Each structure stands twice: as structure tokens, then as C-alpha cells.
Amino acid sequence: MTAVKRLSPLIACAAILFSVVAVLVGQFGPDPQLDPMNMTVSEYAVSDRGGVTEVAMAVLGLGSLALLLGLRAAGAPVRGMPQWLLGVWSGALVVAALVPTTPLGVDLDLAAQIHRYVSVAAFVSLPAAGLLMVPRLGSDARWKPVARVVEWVTLAGGFGLLAITYVALPGERVMIGLVERLLLGAEVTLLGVLAAWLAWLTWRPVSRRAAAQHADFLTYHRFIASRS
């Protein structure tokens, strides 16, 4: 449990950072016909077939799982429905990465339908988890400093959900790529805030003990020097 508590925040932070960089790199593909503003991330990935976006999704899913394990090990207020929703987000991302959708304009096959459903589950579960966590974080002294940030990012994710629902249905997919990327940005920011604060809470005591030991070491040597 100690190893999980120590390493999980670092793994989560590294996975989130890698995924963001990889997705950004994947958006600048060699095919000028691909329009990221009017194509979802999944459609862009399956059309470009560079593999970078799929890897980023899988890594983000695994990093989110590491974050969940770290939150539980640290006693963060996520037990119950929030942890299950975080688990759904993590698993759905991994499945979406392994089961690609069809290119734009091609009829959906079974794999593409599975991809669509798990993507919807991922988009919905993370803002829902944030909504449930906000009052818990606010009542926990360790997590209260980030409760307001989590609240605002969760609200952004909620508005993003409403926007992408409208764009995907009556909005006839106008600028669906931009809306989806803004939604993903809010959700990844939520993960980043939780992972960064968890890492700070986990490793701060170690830093303090190391500083205290160093101070004691210097004091001892000053004492010896003064006696000699």
C-alpha cells in the first residue's frame, strides 16, 4: 500500500502530461484534408491512423486508474459513487482506444457502436464524479484548497456536455471537433488538478522530514564545531 500511495500520483501526473502532449502532436497529422475542428478526436485518429491518439487515450485511461488507486490509498474523499465513476472513465478510455470507430462518412459497425457508447460513458462519468466530489473536498481540510478549482472545472465540463449534446443532435455536428476538444480539455484539467494535489499531499511530508533531518545534521555539526 505504501508503494501505491507513493508512486500512483507520479504515474498519474506523468500519464496525463504524456497524453496531452501526444494528443496535441496527433492533431498535426500529415493529411491536410483532416479538419480537427469538424472531426471528433476518434474520427481524426482513425482517419490519420498514426496511432498516437489511440496510445494517448490508453495511457490517459491507465493514468486515471493510477490516480484512482492513489486517491484511495491516501484516504481522499472519493469512496462510493465517485470512485466508481472514476473507474468507468478509466475503463471506458482504454476500451475506446482498443476498439476504434469508423472513418467519417462510413456506416457504424459493431466495433464503432461499442466505441461510441464507451465514449459517451467516459464523457459523462468524469463531470459526474467531480460534481459528487466537490462538497466532500470542501469539507476535508487536506483537499479544501482545491475544492473551488475542482468545482469550476466540473462546471466547465458540465457545460461542455450540454454543448456537445446539442452539436451532436440538433446542431448537425457543426464544429463538433472544437466542442469535443474543449470538453476533453476541461476533463483532463480536472484529472490534472486532482493528480497534482495528490502528489503534493503525498510527497510534502517527505520533503519536510528531509529538511528537518538536514537541519538537525547542521545543528549537530555546529555544536561539535563550537566545542572543539
Short mmCIF file of C-alpha atoms in Angstrom, two decimals:
data_model
loop_
_atom_site.label_atom_id
_atom_site.label_comp_id
_atom_site.label_asym_id
_atom_site.label_seq_id
_atom_site.Cartn_x
_atom_site.Cartn_y
_atom_site.Cartn_z
CA MET A 1 0.00 0.00 0.00
CA THR A 2 2.89 2.37 0.73
CA ALA A 3 4.29 1.88 -2.78
CA VAL A 4 0.88 2.51 -4.32
CA LYS A 5 0.45 5.64 -2.24
CA ARG A 6 3.89 6.98 -3.19
CA LEU A 7 4.07 6.05 -6.85
CA SER A 8 0.46 6.44 -8.03
CA PRO A 9 0.43 10.27 -8.02
CA LEU A 10 3.66 10.40 -10.00
CA ILE A 11 2.41 7.84 -12.52
CA ALA A 12 -0.87 9.72 -12.89
CA CYS A 13 0.85 13.08 -13.43
CA ALA A 14 3.26 11.59 -15.98
CA ALA A 15 0.43 9.83 -17.84
CA ILE A 16 -1.70 12.97 -18.01
CA LEU A 17 1.20 15.07 -19.27
CA PHE A 18 2.18 12.45 -21.85
CA SER A 19 -1.41 12.15 -23.09
CA VAL A 20 -1.86 15.89 -23.52
CA VAL A 21 1.39 16.22 -25.48
CA ALA A 22 0.62 13.13 -27.59
CA VAL A 23 -2.88 14.32 -28.50
CA LEU A 24 -1.56 17.74 -29.45
CA VAL A 25 1.10 16.12 -31.64
CA GLY A 26 -1.51 13.82 -33.17
CA GLN A 27 -3.66 16.76 -34.25
CA PHE A 28 -0.98 17.94 -36.65
CA GLY A 29 -1.10 14.96 -39.00
CA PRO A 30 0.37 14.83 -42.47
CA ASP A 31 -3.04 14.79 -44.23
CA PRO A 32 -4.21 18.39 -44.86
CA GLN A 33 -7.74 17.10 -45.63
CA LEU A 34 -8.33 16.27 -41.98
CA ASP A 35 -10.13 19.06 -40.17
CA PRO A 36 -9.84 18.71 -36.38
CA MET A 37 -12.46 21.41 -35.84
CA ASN A 38 -15.18 19.36 -37.54
CA MET A 39 -14.00 15.85 -36.68
CA THR A 40 -14.11 14.19 -33.29
CA VAL A 41 -10.88 13.01 -31.76
CA SER A 42 -11.82 9.40 -32.53
CA GLU A 43 -12.67 10.15 -36.17
CA TYR A 44 -9.47 12.10 -36.58
CA ALA A 45 -7.46 9.26 -35.07
CA VAL A 46 -8.97 6.52 -37.22
CA SER A 47 -8.59 8.63 -40.38
CA ASP A 48 -4.98 9.56 -39.72
CA ARG A 49 -4.07 6.10 -38.37
CA GLY A 50 -0.85 7.40 -36.92
CA GLY A 51 -1.65 5.58 -33.70
CA VAL A 52 -0.56 8.49 -31.50
CA THR A 53 -4.07 9.45 -30.38
CA GLU A 54 -5.04 5.88 -29.53
CA VAL A 55 -1.90 5.47 -27.43
CA ALA A 56 -2.65 8.76 -25.69
CA MET A 57 -6.18 7.61 -24.83
CA ALA A 58 -4.95 4.29 -23.44
CA VAL A 59 -2.22 5.95 -21.40
CA LEU A 60 -4.69 8.50 -20.03
CA GLY A 61 -7.05 5.69 -19.04
CA LEU A 62 -4.29 3.80 -17.23
CA GLY A 63 -3.05 7.02 -15.63
CA SER A 64 -6.57 7.75 -14.42
CA LEU A 65 -6.68 4.30 -12.86
CA ALA A 66 -3.38 5.03 -11.10
CA LEU A 67 -4.90 8.29 -9.87
CA LEU A 68 -7.92 6.43 -8.50
CA LEU A 69 -5.70 3.95 -6.67
CA GLY A 70 -3.62 6.79 -5.28
CA LEU A 71 -6.70 8.68 -4.07
CA ARG A 72 -7.99 5.59 -2.29
CA ALA A 73 -4.59 4.82 -0.74
CA ALA A 74 -4.30 8.41 0.51
CA GLY A 75 -7.76 8.34 2.09
CA ALA A 76 -9.15 11.01 -0.24
CA PRO A 77 -12.94 11.54 -0.02
CA VAL A 78 -13.80 9.58 -3.16
CA ARG A 79 -15.27 6.37 -1.79
CA GLY A 80 -18.66 5.29 -3.02
CA MET A 81 -20.06 6.61 -6.28
CA PRO A 82 -17.16 8.99 -7.14
CA GLN A 83 -14.65 6.15 -7.23
CA TRP A 84 -16.96 4.04 -9.37
CA LEU A 85 -17.43 6.90 -11.82
CA LEU A 86 -13.66 7.42 -11.99
CA GLY A 87 -13.35 3.70 -12.67
CA VAL A 88 -15.88 3.95 -15.51
CA TRP A 89 -13.92 6.85 -17.01
CA SER A 90 -10.66 4.91 -16.82
CA GLY A 91 -12.03 1.69 -18.28
CA ALA A 92 -14.01 3.46 -20.99
CA LEU A 93 -10.91 5.29 -22.23
CA VAL A 94 -8.93 2.08 -22.51
CA VAL A 95 -11.76 0.33 -24.38
CA ALA A 96 -12.22 3.33 -26.70
CA ALA A 97 -8.50 3.23 -27.51
CA LEU A 98 -8.55 -0.51 -28.26
CA VAL A 99 -11.85 -0.53 -30.20
CA PRO A 100 -11.66 2.21 -32.88
CA THR A 101 -14.59 3.89 -34.57
CA THR A 102 -15.15 4.01 -38.34
CA PRO A 103 -13.87 6.86 -40.54
CA LEU A 104 -16.15 9.83 -41.13
CA GLY A 105 -18.88 9.02 -43.67
CA VAL A 106 -18.68 5.25 -43.18
CA ASP A 107 -21.58 3.37 -41.56
CA LEU A 108 -21.01 2.34 -37.97
CA ASP A 109 -20.16 -1.30 -37.45
CA LEU A 110 -20.36 -3.16 -34.13
CA ALA A 111 -16.91 -2.00 -33.01
CA ALA A 112 -17.76 1.60 -33.81
CA GLN A 113 -21.01 1.37 -31.84
CA ILE A 114 -19.12 0.00 -28.84
CA HIS A 115 -16.63 2.84 -29.22
CA ARG A 116 -19.47 5.39 -29.28
CA TYR A 117 -21.15 4.03 -26.15
CA VAL A 118 -17.98 3.83 -24.08
CA SER A 119 -17.01 7.34 -25.24
CA VAL A 120 -20.35 8.68 -24.03
CA ALA A 121 -19.85 6.85 -20.73
CA ALA A 122 -16.41 8.46 -20.36
CA PHE A 123 -17.64 11.96 -21.18
CA VAL A 124 -20.49 11.74 -18.66
CA SER A 125 -18.80 9.90 -15.81
CA LEU A 126 -15.95 12.30 -15.07
CA PRO A 127 -18.01 15.51 -14.64
CA ALA A 128 -20.47 13.48 -12.56
CA ALA A 129 -17.62 12.28 -10.35
CA GLY A 130 -16.38 15.86 -9.98
CA LEU A 131 -19.86 17.06 -9.05
CA LEU A 132 -20.09 14.48 -6.27
CA MET A 133 -16.56 15.18 -5.03
CA VAL A 134 -16.87 18.97 -4.69
CA PRO A 135 -18.76 19.04 -1.34
CA ARG A 136 -16.57 16.23 0.01
CA LEU A 137 -13.38 18.04 -0.92
CA GLY A 138 -14.70 21.25 0.63
CA SER A 139 -15.30 19.52 3.96
CA ASP A 140 -11.87 17.84 4.03
CA ALA A 141 -9.10 20.04 5.41
CA ARG A 142 -6.48 18.44 3.18
CA TRP A 143 -8.45 18.90 -0.03
CA LYS A 144 -10.30 22.13 0.69
CA PRO A 145 -7.67 24.32 -1.08
CA VAL A 146 -8.54 22.75 -4.45
CA ALA A 147 -12.29 22.30 -3.92
CA ARG A 148 -13.16 25.58 -5.65
CA VAL A 149 -10.91 24.81 -8.63
CA VAL A 150 -12.48 21.36 -8.97
CA GLU A 151 -15.91 22.98 -8.81
CA TRP A 152 -15.17 25.42 -11.63
CA VAL A 153 -13.57 22.79 -13.84
CA THR A 154 -16.51 20.46 -13.20
CA LEU A 155 -18.94 23.22 -14.20
CA ALA A 156 -16.95 23.73 -17.39
CA GLY A 157 -17.21 20.02 -18.08
CA GLY A 158 -20.96 20.13 -17.47
CA PHE A 159 -21.43 22.99 -19.92
CA GLY A 160 -19.24 21.09 -22.36
CA LEU A 161 -21.53 18.08 -22.08
CA LEU A 162 -24.58 20.22 -22.84
CA ALA A 163 -22.79 21.82 -25.79
CA ILE A 164 -21.64 18.57 -27.37
CA THR A 165 -25.10 17.03 -26.89
CA TYR A 166 -26.63 19.91 -28.78
CA VAL A 167 -23.98 19.89 -31.51
CA ALA A 168 -24.21 16.11 -31.99
CA LEU A 169 -28.02 16.08 -32.27
CA PRO A 170 -29.92 19.19 -33.47
CA GLY A 171 -26.73 21.13 -34.21
CA GLU A 172 -25.84 18.81 -37.13
CA ARG A 173 -22.23 18.37 -35.93
CA VAL A 174 -21.22 21.97 -36.59
CA MET A 175 -17.77 22.48 -35.02
CA ILE A 176 -18.17 19.21 -33.13
CA GLY A 177 -14.41 18.71 -33.07
CA LEU A 178 -13.81 22.03 -31.33
CA VAL A 179 -16.58 21.44 -28.80
CA GLU A 180 -15.34 17.94 -28.00
CA ARG A 181 -11.76 19.12 -27.56
CA LEU A 182 -12.88 21.87 -25.19
CA LEU A 183 -14.83 19.29 -23.19
CA LEU A 184 -11.83 16.97 -23.08
CA GLY A 185 -9.67 19.89 -22.00
CA ALA A 186 -11.94 20.54 -19.02
CA GLU A 187 -11.99 16.86 -18.06
CA VAL A 188 -8.23 16.42 -18.35
CA THR A 189 -7.77 19.60 -16.30
CA LEU A 190 -9.92 18.05 -13.58
CA LEU A 191 -7.69 14.99 -13.56
CA GLY A 192 -4.59 17.16 -13.55
CA VAL A 193 -5.74 19.17 -10.54
CA LEU A 194 -6.51 16.03 -8.55
CA ALA A 195 -3.25 14.33 -9.54
CA ALA A 196 -1.07 17.37 -8.83
CA TRP A 197 -2.64 17.98 -5.41
CA LEU A 198 -2.42 14.31 -4.52
CA ALA A 199 1.27 14.33 -5.42
CA TRP A 200 1.83 17.42 -3.28
CA LEU A 201 0.00 15.91 -0.30
CA THR A 202 1.85 12.62 -0.69
CA TRP A 203 5.38 13.91 -1.08
CA ARG A 204 5.23 17.04 1.08
CA PRO A 205 5.77 15.18 4.40
CA VAL A 206 8.85 13.51 2.93
CA SER A 207 10.28 16.89 1.97
CA ARG A 208 9.60 18.25 5.42
CA ARG A 209 11.22 15.31 7.16
CA ALA A 210 14.25 15.56 4.89
CA ALA A 211 14.57 19.27 5.61
CA ALA A 212 14.22 18.65 9.35
CA GLN A 213 16.88 15.93 9.26
CA HIS A 214 19.20 18.20 7.31
CA ALA A 215 18.66 20.99 9.86
CA ASP A 216 19.38 18.61 12.73
CA PHE A 217 22.54 17.46 10.94
CA LEU A 218 23.77 21.04 10.55
CA THR A 219 22.90 21.88 14.15
CA TYR A 220 24.80 18.86 15.39
CA HIS A 221 27.90 19.78 13.40
CA ARG A 222 27.73 23.38 14.55
CA PHE A 223 27.55 22.12 18.12
CA ILE A 224 30.59 19.87 17.58
CA ALA A 225 32.47 22.73 15.95
CA SER A 226 31.70 25.05 18.83
CA ARG A 227 33.02 22.50 21.32
CA SER A 228 36.29 21.94 19.52
#
